[in-house]
Amino acid sequence: MGTFAIERIVAAPPPQVWDVVTDWAGYPRWMPLTTMALDQGPTGIGWSFAAVTGVGRVHFCDVMRITHWAPASDAGPGAFRLVKVGHLLAGWAEVSVSPIAGGEQTRLLWRENIVIRPILLGRLLAPLSDRFNKALFARVVEAMAAEAASLPGRNDRGQNVSGRQ
């Protein structure tokens, strides 16, 4: 039931990295056996989504709600925070993108705390689940960083030319 942090330097500007890490519908590209259920409308404080992981009838939902939302811009960093509000998982995640190297690169920081419910079971499983979660998210963040670095950038007017919204 520990908190883990993963940091990567990405060869892309913060808005480009932000576009990837907040592409909620795209999470199945990085999370094995996962589909997404998204609220309608744009992401903002109070917006919710669920990652449904498993195969067939054997699955669980990781329901999350955004509690902080500050999108990255060409002028600066971005960050979001979410809380896990589902029946099986509790905890939170904080993700930030910060410009470095004159804005041509990004420091991506992903911090997360995942708690299995009921809490007593979570405590018993923590030695194994903490290692598994950190290894899984290290792989996910690495794949996100690689995807962001491989996308076409923004044009000189700051308009997205990557094809992502």
GROMACS .gro file of N, CA and C in nm:
model
  495
    1MET      N    1   0.083  -0.118   0.000
    1MET     CA    2   0.000   0.000   0.000
    1MET      C    3   0.087   0.124   0.000
    2GLY      N    4   0.195   0.113  -0.077
    2GLY     CA    5   0.288   0.224  -0.082
    2GLY      C    6   0.268   0.311  -0.203
    3THR      N    7   0.326   0.427  -0.192
    3THR     CA    8   0.326   0.522  -0.303
    3THR      C    9   0.450   0.498  -0.386
    4PHE      N   10   0.435   0.504  -0.516
    4PHE     CA   11   0.551   0.494  -0.603
    4PHE      C   12   0.556   0.615  -0.694
    5ALA      N   13   0.675   0.645  -0.744
    5ALA     CA   14   0.694   0.757  -0.835
    5ALA      C   15   0.781   0.710  -0.950
    6ILE      N   16   0.744   0.755  -1.069
    6ILE     CA   17   0.819   0.724  -1.190
    6ILE      C   18   0.844   0.855  -1.261
    7GLU      N   19   0.969   0.879  -1.296
    7GLU     CA   20   1.005   1.003  -1.364
    7GLU      C   21   1.077   0.969  -1.494
    8ARG      N   22   1.041   1.040  -1.600
    8ARG     CA   23   1.106   1.023  -1.729
    8ARG      C   24   1.131   1.159  -1.791
    9ILE      N   25   1.239   1.170  -1.863
    9ILE     CA   26   1.266   1.287  -1.946
    9ILE      C   27   1.224   1.248  -2.087
   10VAL      N   28   1.135   1.328  -2.146
   10VAL     CA   29   1.077   1.295  -2.276
   10VAL      C   30   1.125   1.398  -2.378
   11ALA      N   31   1.166   1.350  -2.493
   11ALA     CA   32   1.214   1.438  -2.600
   11ALA      C   33   1.096   1.493  -2.679
   12ALA      N   34   1.011   1.569  -2.610
   12ALA     CA   35   0.893   1.632  -2.670
   12ALA      C   36   0.850   1.744  -2.576
   13PRO      N   37   0.785   1.847  -2.627
   13PRO     CA   38   0.739   1.957  -2.541
   13PRO      C   39   0.622   1.914  -2.452
   14PRO      N   40   0.602   1.983  -2.339
   14PRO     CA   41   0.497   1.943  -2.245
   14PRO      C   42   0.357   1.927  -2.305
   15PRO      N   43   0.310   2.016  -2.393
   15PRO     CA   44   0.174   1.993  -2.446
   15PRO      C   45   0.160   1.861  -2.523
   16GLN      N   46   0.266   1.821  -2.589
   16GLN     CA   47   0.264   1.695  -2.664
   16GLN      C   48   0.260   1.576  -2.568
   17VAL      N   49   0.337   1.582  -2.461
   17VAL     CA   50   0.336   1.476  -2.360
   17VAL      C   51   0.200   1.474  -2.290
   18TRP      N   52   0.148   1.592  -2.258
   18TRP     CA   53   0.016   1.605  -2.195
   18TRP      C   54  -0.092   1.538  -2.280
   19ASP      N   55  -0.087   1.562  -2.412
   19ASP     CA   56  -0.186   1.503  -2.502
   19ASP      C   57  -0.187   1.351  -2.491
   20VAL      N   58  -0.070   1.292  -2.473
   20VAL     CA   59  -0.062   1.146  -2.463
   20VAL      C   60  -0.110   1.097  -2.326
   21VAL      N   61  -0.058   1.155  -2.218
   21VAL     CA   62  -0.093   1.102  -2.085
   21VAL      C   63  -0.239   1.128  -2.048
   22THR      N   64  -0.305   1.221  -2.117
   22THR     CA   65  -0.447   1.246  -2.089
   22THR      C   66  -0.537   1.192  -2.201
   23ASP      N   67  -0.485   1.105  -2.283
   23ASP     CA   68  -0.564   1.039  -2.387
   23ASP      C   69  -0.631   0.917  -2.323
   24TRP      N   70  -0.734   0.943  -2.243
   24TRP     CA   71  -0.799   0.838  -2.163
   24TRP      C   72  -0.846   0.723  -2.250
   25ALA      N   73  -0.905   0.752  -2.363
   25ALA     CA   74  -0.954   0.647  -2.452
   25ALA      C   75  -0.840   0.560  -2.504
   26GLY      N   76  -0.719   0.614  -2.506
   26GLY     CA   77  -0.603   0.542  -2.556
   26GLY      C   78  -0.533   0.453  -2.455
   27TYR      N   79  -0.574   0.454  -2.330
   27TYR     CA   80  -0.504   0.376  -2.228
   27TYR      C   81  -0.493   0.227  -2.259
   28PRO      N   82  -0.588   0.167  -2.331
   28PRO     CA   83  -0.570   0.025  -2.365
   28PRO      C   84  -0.444  -0.002  -2.448
   29ARG      N   85  -0.387   0.101  -2.512
   29ARG     CA   86  -0.261   0.081  -2.586
   29ARG      C   87  -0.148   0.046  -2.491
   30TRP      N   88  -0.158   0.090  -2.367
   30TRP     CA   89  -0.047   0.071  -2.272
   30TRP      C   90  -0.081  -0.025  -2.159
   31MET      N   91  -0.209  -0.035  -2.124
   31MET     CA   92  -0.251  -0.119  -2.011
   31MET      C   93  -0.304  -0.252  -2.064
   32PRO      N   94  -0.241  -0.361  -2.029
   32PRO     CA   95  -0.286  -0.491  -2.080
   32PRO      C   96  -0.428  -0.524  -2.033
   33LEU      N   97  -0.504  -0.587  -2.121
   33LEU     CA   98  -0.638  -0.638  -2.089
   33LEU      C   99  -0.733  -0.532  -2.035
   34THR      N  100  -0.720  -0.408  -2.083
   34THR     CA  101  -0.798  -0.297  -2.028
   34THR      C  102  -0.879  -0.229  -2.137
   35THR      N  103  -1.003  -0.195  -2.101
   35THR     CA  104  -1.086  -0.108  -2.184
   35THR      C  105  -1.125   0.011  -2.096
   36MET      N  106  -1.174   0.116  -2.159
   36MET     CA  107  -1.207   0.237  -2.085
   36MET      C  108  -1.355   0.271  -2.097
   37ALA      N  109  -1.412   0.321  -1.988
   37ALA     CA  110  -1.548   0.375  -1.987
   37ALA      C  111  -1.534   0.520  -1.941
   38LEU      N  112  -1.573   0.615  -2.027
   38LEU     CA  113  -1.548   0.757  -2.002
   38LEU      C  114  -1.678   0.833  -1.983
   39ASP      N  115  -1.677   0.931  -1.892
   39ASP     CA  116  -1.787   1.026  -1.882
   39ASP      C  117  -1.797   1.103  -2.013
   40GLN      N  118  -1.913   1.160  -2.038
   40GLN     CA  119  -1.931   1.248  -2.153
   40GLN      C  120  -1.864   1.383  -2.123
   41GLY      N  121  -1.833   1.456  -2.228
   41GLY     CA  122  -1.781   1.591  -2.212
   41GLY      C  123  -1.632   1.596  -2.190
   42PRO      N  124  -1.581   1.719  -2.180
   42PRO     CA  125  -1.436   1.737  -2.165
   42PRO      C  126  -1.389   1.704  -2.025
   43THR      N  127  -1.263   1.666  -2.015
   43THR     CA  128  -1.203   1.638  -1.885
   43THR      C  129  -1.194   1.766  -1.804
   44GLY      N  130  -1.226   1.757  -1.676
   44GLY     CA  131  -1.216   1.869  -1.583
   44GLY      C  132  -1.241   1.817  -1.443
   45ILE      N  133  -1.236   1.904  -1.346
   45ILE     CA  134  -1.259   1.863  -1.207
   45ILE      C  135  -1.398   1.803  -1.195
   46GLY      N  136  -1.405   1.685  -1.134
   46GLY     CA  137  -1.530   1.613  -1.116
   46GLY      C  138  -1.558   1.511  -1.225
   47TRP      N  139  -1.486   1.518  -1.337
   47TRP     CA  140  -1.506   1.424  -1.447
   47TRP      C  141  -1.455   1.286  -1.404
   48SER      N  142  -1.522   1.180  -1.446
   48SER     CA  143  -1.487   1.044  -1.404
   48SER      C  144  -1.465   0.953  -1.523
   49PHE      N  145  -1.392   0.848  -1.498
   49PHE     CA  146  -1.372   0.742  -1.596
   49PHE      C  147  -1.337   0.615  -1.523
   50ALA      N  148  -1.345   0.503  -1.594
   50ALA     CA  149  -1.313   0.374  -1.534
   50ALA      C  150  -1.227   0.293  -1.629
   51ALA      N  151  -1.125   0.231  -1.574
   51ALA     CA  152  -1.046   0.134  -1.648
   51ALA      C  153  -1.101  -0.003  -1.608
   52VAL      N  154  -1.149  -0.077  -1.707
   52VAL     CA  155  -1.206  -0.209  -1.683
   52VAL      C  156  -1.101  -0.310  -1.730
   53THR      N  157  -1.046  -0.385  -1.634
   53THR     CA  158  -0.935  -0.476  -1.663
   53THR      C  159  -0.978  -0.620  -1.638
   54GLY      N  160  -0.946  -0.706  -1.731
   54GLY     CA  161  -0.976  -0.848  -1.717
   54GLY      C  162  -1.019  -0.908  -1.849
   55VAL      N  163  -1.067  -1.031  -1.840
   55VAL     CA  164  -1.113  -1.103  -1.957
   55VAL      C  165  -1.252  -1.159  -1.927
   56GLY      N  166  -1.348  -1.124  -2.012
   56GLY     CA  167  -1.483  -1.176  -1.997
   56GLY      C  168  -1.544  -1.139  -1.864
   57ARG      N  169  -1.598  -1.240  -1.796
   57ARG     CA  170  -1.664  -1.217  -1.667
   57ARG      C  171  -1.565  -1.195  -1.553
   58VAL      N  172  -1.438  -1.225  -1.575
   58VAL     CA  173  -1.336  -1.206  -1.472
   58VAL      C  174  -1.269  -1.072  -1.498
   59HIS      N  175  -1.320  -0.968  -1.432
   59HIS     CA  176  -1.267  -0.834  -1.452
   59HIS      C  177  -1.297  -0.748  -1.329
   60PHE      N  178  -1.232  -0.634  -1.321
   60PHE     CA  179  -1.262  -0.535  -1.217
   60PHE      C  180  -1.256  -0.396  -1.278
   61CYS      N  181  -1.322  -0.303  -1.211
   61CYS     CA  182  -1.326  -0.164  -1.257
   61CYS      C  183  -1.246  -0.076  -1.162
   62ASP      N  184  -1.156   0.001  -1.217
   62ASP     CA  185  -1.082   0.101  -1.142
   62ASP      C  186  -1.146   0.235  -1.176
   63VAL      N  187  -1.236   0.282  -1.088
   63VAL     CA  188  -1.313   0.404  -1.113
   63VAL      C  189  -1.235   0.522  -1.055
   64MET      N  190  -1.218   0.627  -1.138
   64MET     CA  191  -1.137   0.742  -1.097
   64MET      C  192  -1.211   0.872  -1.124
   65ARG      N  193  -1.184   0.972  -1.039
   65ARG     CA  194  -1.246   1.104  -1.054
   65ARG      C  195  -1.136   1.210  -1.048
   66ILE      N  196  -1.139   1.303  -1.142
   66ILE     CA  197  -1.041   1.411  -1.148
   66ILE      C  198  -1.069   1.512  -1.036
   67THR      N  199  -0.965   1.543  -0.957
   67THR     CA  200  -0.979   1.642  -0.849
   67THR      C  201  -0.895   1.768  -0.872
   68HIS      N  202  -0.801   1.761  -0.964
   68HIS     CA  203  -0.720   1.878  -1.002
   68HIS      C  204  -0.693   1.866  -1.150
   69TRP      N  205  -0.708   1.978  -1.223
   69TRP     CA  206  -0.691   1.976  -1.368
   69TRP      C  207  -0.631   2.107  -1.414
   70ALA      N  208  -0.506   2.104  -1.458
   70ALA     CA  209  -0.435   2.222  -1.507
   70ALA      C  210  -0.357   2.181  -1.631
   71PRO      N  211  -0.420   2.187  -1.749
   71PRO     CA  212  -0.354   2.141  -1.872
   71PRO      C  213  -0.224   2.215  -1.902
   72ALA      N  214  -0.133   2.144  -1.964
   72ALA     CA  215  -0.006   2.203  -2.007
   72ALA      C  216  -0.033   2.298  -2.123
   73SER      N  217   0.050   2.400  -2.131
   73SER     CA  218   0.042   2.493  -2.244
   73SER      C  219   0.184   2.514  -2.295
   74ASP      N  220   0.193   2.582  -2.407
   74ASP     CA  221   0.326   2.612  -2.459
   74ASP      C  222   0.404   2.701  -2.363
   75ALA      N  223   0.333   2.770  -2.274
   75ALA     CA  224   0.398   2.861  -2.180
   75ALA      C  225   0.434   2.796  -2.047
   76GLY      N  226   0.390   2.672  -2.023
   76GLY     CA  227   0.422   2.617  -1.892
   76GLY      C  228   0.379   2.475  -1.869
   77PRO      N  229   0.392   2.433  -1.743
   77PRO     CA  230   0.366   2.294  -1.705
   77PRO      C  231   0.217   2.263  -1.699
   78GLY      N  232   0.189   2.135  -1.679
   78GLY     CA  233   0.053   2.090  -1.658
   78GLY      C  234   0.052   1.981  -1.552
   79ALA      N  235  -0.065   1.962  -1.490
   79ALA     CA  236  -0.077   1.858  -1.387
   79ALA      C  237  -0.222   1.819  -1.369
   80PHE      N  238  -0.241   1.694  -1.331
   80PHE     CA  239  -0.373   1.651  -1.289
   80PHE      C  240  -0.359   1.559  -1.169
   81ARG      N  241  -0.467   1.551  -1.093
   81ARG     CA  242  -0.475   1.459  -0.980
   81ARG      C  243  -0.608   1.390  -0.989
   82LEU      N  244  -0.609   1.262  -0.956
   82LEU     CA  245  -0.733   1.188  -0.952
   82LEU      C  246  -0.737   1.104  -0.825
   83VAL      N  247  -0.857   1.069  -0.785
   83VAL     CA  248  -0.876   0.976  -0.674
   83VAL      C  249  -0.949   0.854  -0.727
   84LYS      N  250  -0.915   0.740  -0.669
   84LYS     CA  251  -0.979   0.614  -0.706
   84LYS      C  252  -1.099   0.595  -0.614
   85VAL      N  253  -1.218   0.579  -0.673
   85VAL     CA  254  -1.341   0.575  -0.595
   85VAL      C  255  -1.421   0.446  -0.618
   86GLY      N  256  -1.355   0.344  -0.672
   86GLY     CA  257  -1.424   0.219  -0.700
   86GLY      C  258  -1.437   0.129  -0.578
   87HIS      N  259  -1.499   0.015  -0.599
   87HIS     CA  260  -1.521  -0.080  -0.489
   87HIS      C  261  -1.395  -0.159  -0.454
   88LEU      N  262  -1.311  -0.189  -0.552
   88LEU     CA  263  -1.194  -0.271  -0.528
   88LEU      C  264  -1.067  -0.191  -0.500
   89LEU      N  265  -1.051  -0.076  -0.568
   89LEU     CA  266  -0.929   0.002  -0.553
   89LEU      C  267  -0.957   0.140  -0.496
   90ALA      N  268  -0.871   0.182  -0.406
   90ALA     CA  269  -0.870   0.319  -0.353
   90ALA      C  270  -0.732   0.376  -0.383
   91GLY      N  271  -0.713   0.502  -0.348
   91GLY     CA  272  -0.583   0.565  -0.368
   91GLY      C  273  -0.596   0.688  -0.455
   92TRP      N  274  -0.485   0.726  -0.519
   92TRP     CA  275  -0.481   0.847  -0.599
   92TRP      C  276  -0.364   0.839  -0.697
   93ALA      N  277  -0.365   0.930  -0.791
   93ALA     CA  278  -0.253   0.947  -0.885
   93ALA      C  279  -0.234   1.096  -0.909
   94GLU      N  280  -0.111   1.138  -0.919
   94GLU     CA  281  -0.074   1.275  -0.955
   94GLU      C  282   0.025   1.267  -1.070
   95VAL      N  283  -0.005   1.337  -1.177
   95VAL     CA  284   0.081   1.335  -1.295
   95VAL      C  285   0.112   1.479  -1.332
   96SER      N  286   0.239   1.507  -1.357
   96SER     CA  287   0.278   1.642  -1.398
   96SER      C  288   0.374   1.635  -1.516
   97VAL      N  289   0.366   1.737  -1.600
   97VAL     CA  290   0.459   1.757  -1.710
   97VAL      C  291   0.518   1.896  -1.695
   98SER      N  292   0.651   1.904  -1.699
   98SER     CA  293   0.719   2.031  -1.681
   98SER      C  294   0.822   2.051  -1.790
   99PRO      N  295   0.830   2.173  -1.844
   99PRO     CA  296   0.928   2.198  -1.951
   99PRO      C  297   1.070   2.200  -1.898
  100ILE      N  298   1.159   2.143  -1.977
  100ILE     CA  299   1.304   2.153  -1.952
  100ILE      C  300   1.370   2.176  -2.087
  101ALA      N  301   1.495   2.209  -2.086
  101ALA     CA  302   1.572   2.232  -2.210
  101ALA      C  303   1.502   2.332  -2.300
  102GLY      N  304   1.457   2.444  -2.239
  102GLY     CA  305   1.393   2.549  -2.317
  102GLY      C  306   1.257   2.509  -2.372
  103GLY      N  307   1.194   2.409  -2.311
  103GLY     CA  308   1.061   2.366  -2.355
  103GLY      C  309   1.063   2.261  -2.463
  104GLU      N  310   1.181   2.220  -2.507
  104GLU     CA  311   1.190   2.117  -2.612
  104GLU      C  312   1.179   1.977  -2.554
  105GLN      N  313   1.200   1.965  -2.424
  105GLN     CA  314   1.187   1.837  -2.355
  105GLN      C  315   1.093   1.855  -2.236
  106THR      N  316   1.051   1.742  -2.180
  106THR     CA  317   0.956   1.743  -2.070
  106THR      C  318   1.001   1.649  -1.960
  107ARG      N  319   0.986   1.696  -1.839
  107ARG     CA  320   1.001   1.609  -1.722
  107ARG      C  321   0.860   1.557  -1.691
  108LEU      N  322   0.840   1.427  -1.706
  108LEU     CA  323   0.712   1.361  -1.677
  108LEU      C  324   0.726   1.291  -1.543
  109LEU      N  325   0.641   1.329  -1.448
  109LEU     CA  326   0.643   1.268  -1.316
  109LEU      C  327   0.506   1.206  -1.290
  110TRP      N  328   0.506   1.076  -1.262
  110TRP     CA  329   0.384   1.001  -1.233
  110TRP      C  330   0.398   0.946  -1.092
  111ARG      N  331   0.312   0.993  -1.001
  111ARG     CA  332   0.309   0.942  -0.863
  111ARG      C  333   0.174   0.877  -0.841
  112GLU      N  334   0.175   0.761  -0.777
  112GLU     CA  335   0.048   0.691  -0.757
  112GLU      C  336   0.052   0.611  -0.628
  113ASN      N  337  -0.066   0.601  -0.569
  113ASN     CA  338  -0.088   0.519  -0.450
  113ASN      C  339  -0.210   0.433  -0.480
  114ILE      N  340  -0.190   0.302  -0.479
  114ILE     CA  341  -0.298   0.208  -0.509
  114ILE      C  342  -0.322   0.123  -0.386
  115VAL      N  343  -0.447   0.122  -0.339
  115VAL     CA  344  -0.484   0.048  -0.220
  115VAL      C  345  -0.594  -0.052  -0.258
  116ILE      N  346  -0.569  -0.179  -0.232
  116ILE     CA  347  -0.670  -0.282  -0.256
  116ILE      C  348  -0.766  -0.285  -0.138
  117ARG      N  349  -0.895  -0.290  -0.170
  117ARG     CA  350  -0.998  -0.302  -0.066
  117ARG      C  351  -1.044  -0.446  -0.058
  118PRO      N  352  -1.086  -0.493   0.057
  118PRO     CA  353  -1.084  -0.425   0.186
  118PRO      C  354  -0.939  -0.403   0.232
  119ILE      N  355  -0.922  -0.304   0.315
  119ILE     CA  356  -0.788  -0.258   0.356
  119ILE      C  357  -0.705  -0.371   0.416
  120LEU      N  358  -0.767  -0.458   0.496
  120LEU     CA  359  -0.692  -0.569   0.556
  120LEU      C  360  -0.632  -0.658   0.447
  121LEU      N  361  -0.709  -0.689   0.346
  121LEU     CA  362  -0.658  -0.768   0.233
  121LEU      C  363  -0.548  -0.691   0.162
  122GLY      N  364  -0.569  -0.561   0.144
  122GLY     CA  365  -0.467  -0.478   0.080
  122GLY      C  366  -0.335  -0.481   0.153
  123ARG      N  367  -0.341  -0.478   0.285
  123ARG     CA  368  -0.217  -0.483   0.365
  123ARG      C  369  -0.146  -0.616   0.348
  124LEU      N  370  -0.223  -0.724   0.342
  124LEU     CA  371  -0.162  -0.857   0.324
  124LEU      C  372  -0.097  -0.871   0.187
  125LEU      N  373  -0.160  -0.812   0.085
  125LEU     CA  374  -0.111  -0.824  -0.052
  125LEU      C  375  -0.007  -0.719  -0.090
  126ALA      N  376   0.010  -0.617  -0.006
  126ALA     CA  377   0.095  -0.503  -0.040
  126ALA      C  378   0.237  -0.539  -0.082
  127PRO      N  379   0.306  -0.631  -0.014
  127PRO     CA  380   0.443  -0.659  -0.058
  127PRO      C  381   0.450  -0.704  -0.205
  128LEU      N  382   0.354  -0.780  -0.249
  128LEU     CA  383   0.351  -0.826  -0.388
  128LEU      C  384   0.288  -0.721  -0.480
  129SER      N  385   0.175  -0.665  -0.441
  129SER     CA  386   0.103  -0.571  -0.529
  129SER      C  387   0.182  -0.442  -0.550
  130ASP      N  388   0.254  -0.395  -0.448
  130ASP     CA  389   0.333  -0.273  -0.465
  130ASP      C  390   0.442  -0.291  -0.570
  131ARG      N  391   0.512  -0.404  -0.565
  131ARG     CA  392   0.616  -0.431  -0.665
  131ARG      C  393   0.556  -0.446  -0.805
  132PHE      N  394   0.444  -0.518  -0.813
  132PHE     CA  395   0.377  -0.537  -0.942
  132PHE      C  396   0.333  -0.403  -1.000
  133ASN      N  397   0.266  -0.320  -0.919
  133ASN     CA  398   0.216  -0.191  -0.967
  133ASN      C  399   0.328  -0.100  -1.014
  134LYS      N  400   0.436  -0.092  -0.939
  134LYS     CA  401   0.547  -0.006  -0.981
  134LYS      C  402   0.607  -0.055  -1.112
  135ALA      N  403   0.624  -0.185  -1.127
  135ALA     CA  404   0.680  -0.240  -1.251
  135ALA      C  405   0.584  -0.216  -1.369
  136LEU      N  406   0.454  -0.237  -1.346
  136LEU     CA  407   0.356  -0.216  -1.452
  136LEU      C  408   0.355  -0.070  -1.497
  137PHE      N  409   0.348   0.022  -1.401
  137PHE     CA  410   0.341   0.163  -1.437
  137PHE      C  411   0.472   0.215  -1.493
  138ALA      N  412   0.585   0.159  -1.455
  138ALA     CA  413   0.712   0.197  -1.517
  138ALA      C  414   0.706   0.165  -1.666
  139ARG      N  415   0.651   0.049  -1.700
  139ARG     CA  416   0.636   0.010  -1.840
  139ARG      C  417   0.536   0.099  -1.912
  140VAL      N  418   0.425   0.131  -1.846
  140VAL     CA  419   0.322   0.217  -1.906
  140VAL      C  420   0.378   0.357  -1.932
  141VAL      N  421   0.443   0.415  -1.833
  141VAL     CA  422   0.497   0.551  -1.848
  141VAL      C  423   0.606   0.552  -1.955
  142GLU      N  424   0.686   0.450  -1.961
  142GLU     CA  425   0.790   0.441  -2.066
  142GLU      C  426   0.726   0.438  -2.204
  143ALA      N  427   0.618   0.360  -2.219
  143ALA     CA  428   0.549   0.351  -2.348
  143ALA      C  429   0.483   0.485  -2.383
  144MET      N  430   0.425   0.552  -2.286
  144MET     CA  431   0.366   0.684  -2.310
  144MET      C  432   0.473   0.783  -2.354
  145ALA      N  433   0.586   0.783  -2.285
  145ALA     CA  434   0.696   0.874  -2.319
  145ALA      C  435   0.746   0.848  -2.461
  146ALA      N  436   0.760   0.721  -2.496
  146ALA     CA  437   0.807   0.687  -2.631
  146ALA      C  438   0.706   0.733  -2.736
  147GLU      N  439   0.578   0.713  -2.708
  147GLU     CA  440   0.476   0.757  -2.803
  147GLU      C  441   0.478   0.909  -2.819
  148ALA      N  442   0.486   0.982  -2.708
  148ALA     CA  443   0.488   1.128  -2.715
  148ALA      C  444   0.609   1.177  -2.794
  149ALA      N  445   0.724   1.113  -2.774
  149ALA     CA  446   0.846   1.154  -2.845
  149ALA      C  447   0.839   1.123  -2.994
  150SER      N  448   0.757   1.024  -3.031
  150SER     CA  449   0.751   0.985  -3.172
  150SER      C  450   0.647   1.064  -3.252
  151LEU      N  451   0.562   1.140  -3.185
  151LEU     CA  452   0.457   1.215  -3.254
  151LEU      C  453   0.514   1.338  -3.323
  152PRO      N  454   0.453   1.376  -3.435
  152PRO     CA  455   0.489   1.506  -3.493
  152PRO      C  456   0.458   1.614  -3.390
  153GLY      N  457   0.530   1.721  -3.390
  153GLY     CA  458   0.513   1.827  -3.290
  153GLY      C  459   0.406   1.927  -3.325
  154ARG      N  460   0.418   2.042  -3.263
  154ARG     CA  461   0.327   2.153  -3.286
  154ARG      C  462   0.394   2.250  -3.383
  155ASN      N  463   0.312   2.323  -3.458
  155ASN     CA  464   0.372   2.417  -3.552
  155ASN      C  465   0.415   2.545  -3.481
  156ASP      N  466   0.473   2.638  -3.553
  156ASP     CA  467   0.529   2.758  -3.491
  156ASP      C  468   0.421   2.852  -3.434
  157ARG      N  469   0.294   2.828  -3.460
  157ARG     CA  470   0.186   2.907  -3.400
  157ARG      C  471   0.128   2.837  -3.278
  158GLY      N  472   0.188   2.725  -3.235
  158GLY     CA  473   0.141   2.654  -3.118
  158GLY      C  474   0.023   2.562  -3.145
  159GLN      N  475  -0.013   2.545  -3.271
  159GLN     CA  476  -0.127   2.459  -3.304
  159GLN      C  477  -0.082   2.314  -3.308
  160ASN      N  478  -0.169   2.228  -3.258
  160ASN     CA  479  -0.140   2.085  -3.256
  160ASN      C  480  -0.142   2.032  -3.399
  161VAL      N  481  -0.032   1.971  -3.440
  161VAL     CA  482  -0.027   1.909  -3.572
  161VAL      C  483  -0.007   1.759  -3.560
  162SER      N  484  -0.029   1.706  -3.439
  162SER     CA  485  -0.009   1.563  -3.416
  162SER      C  486  -0.132   1.481  -3.452
  163GLY      N  487  -0.246   1.547  -3.475
  163GLY     CA  488  -0.368   1.475  -3.505
  163GLY      C  489  -0.448   1.442  -3.380
  164ARG      N  490  -0.396   1.474  -3.262
  164ARG     CA  491  -0.465   1.449  -3.135
  164ARG      C  492  -0.536   1.576  -3.091
  165GLN      N  493  -0.642   1.558  -3.017
  165GLN     CA  494  -0.716   1.672  -2.963
  165GLN      C  495  -0.669   1.702  -2.822
   0.00000   0.00000   0.00000
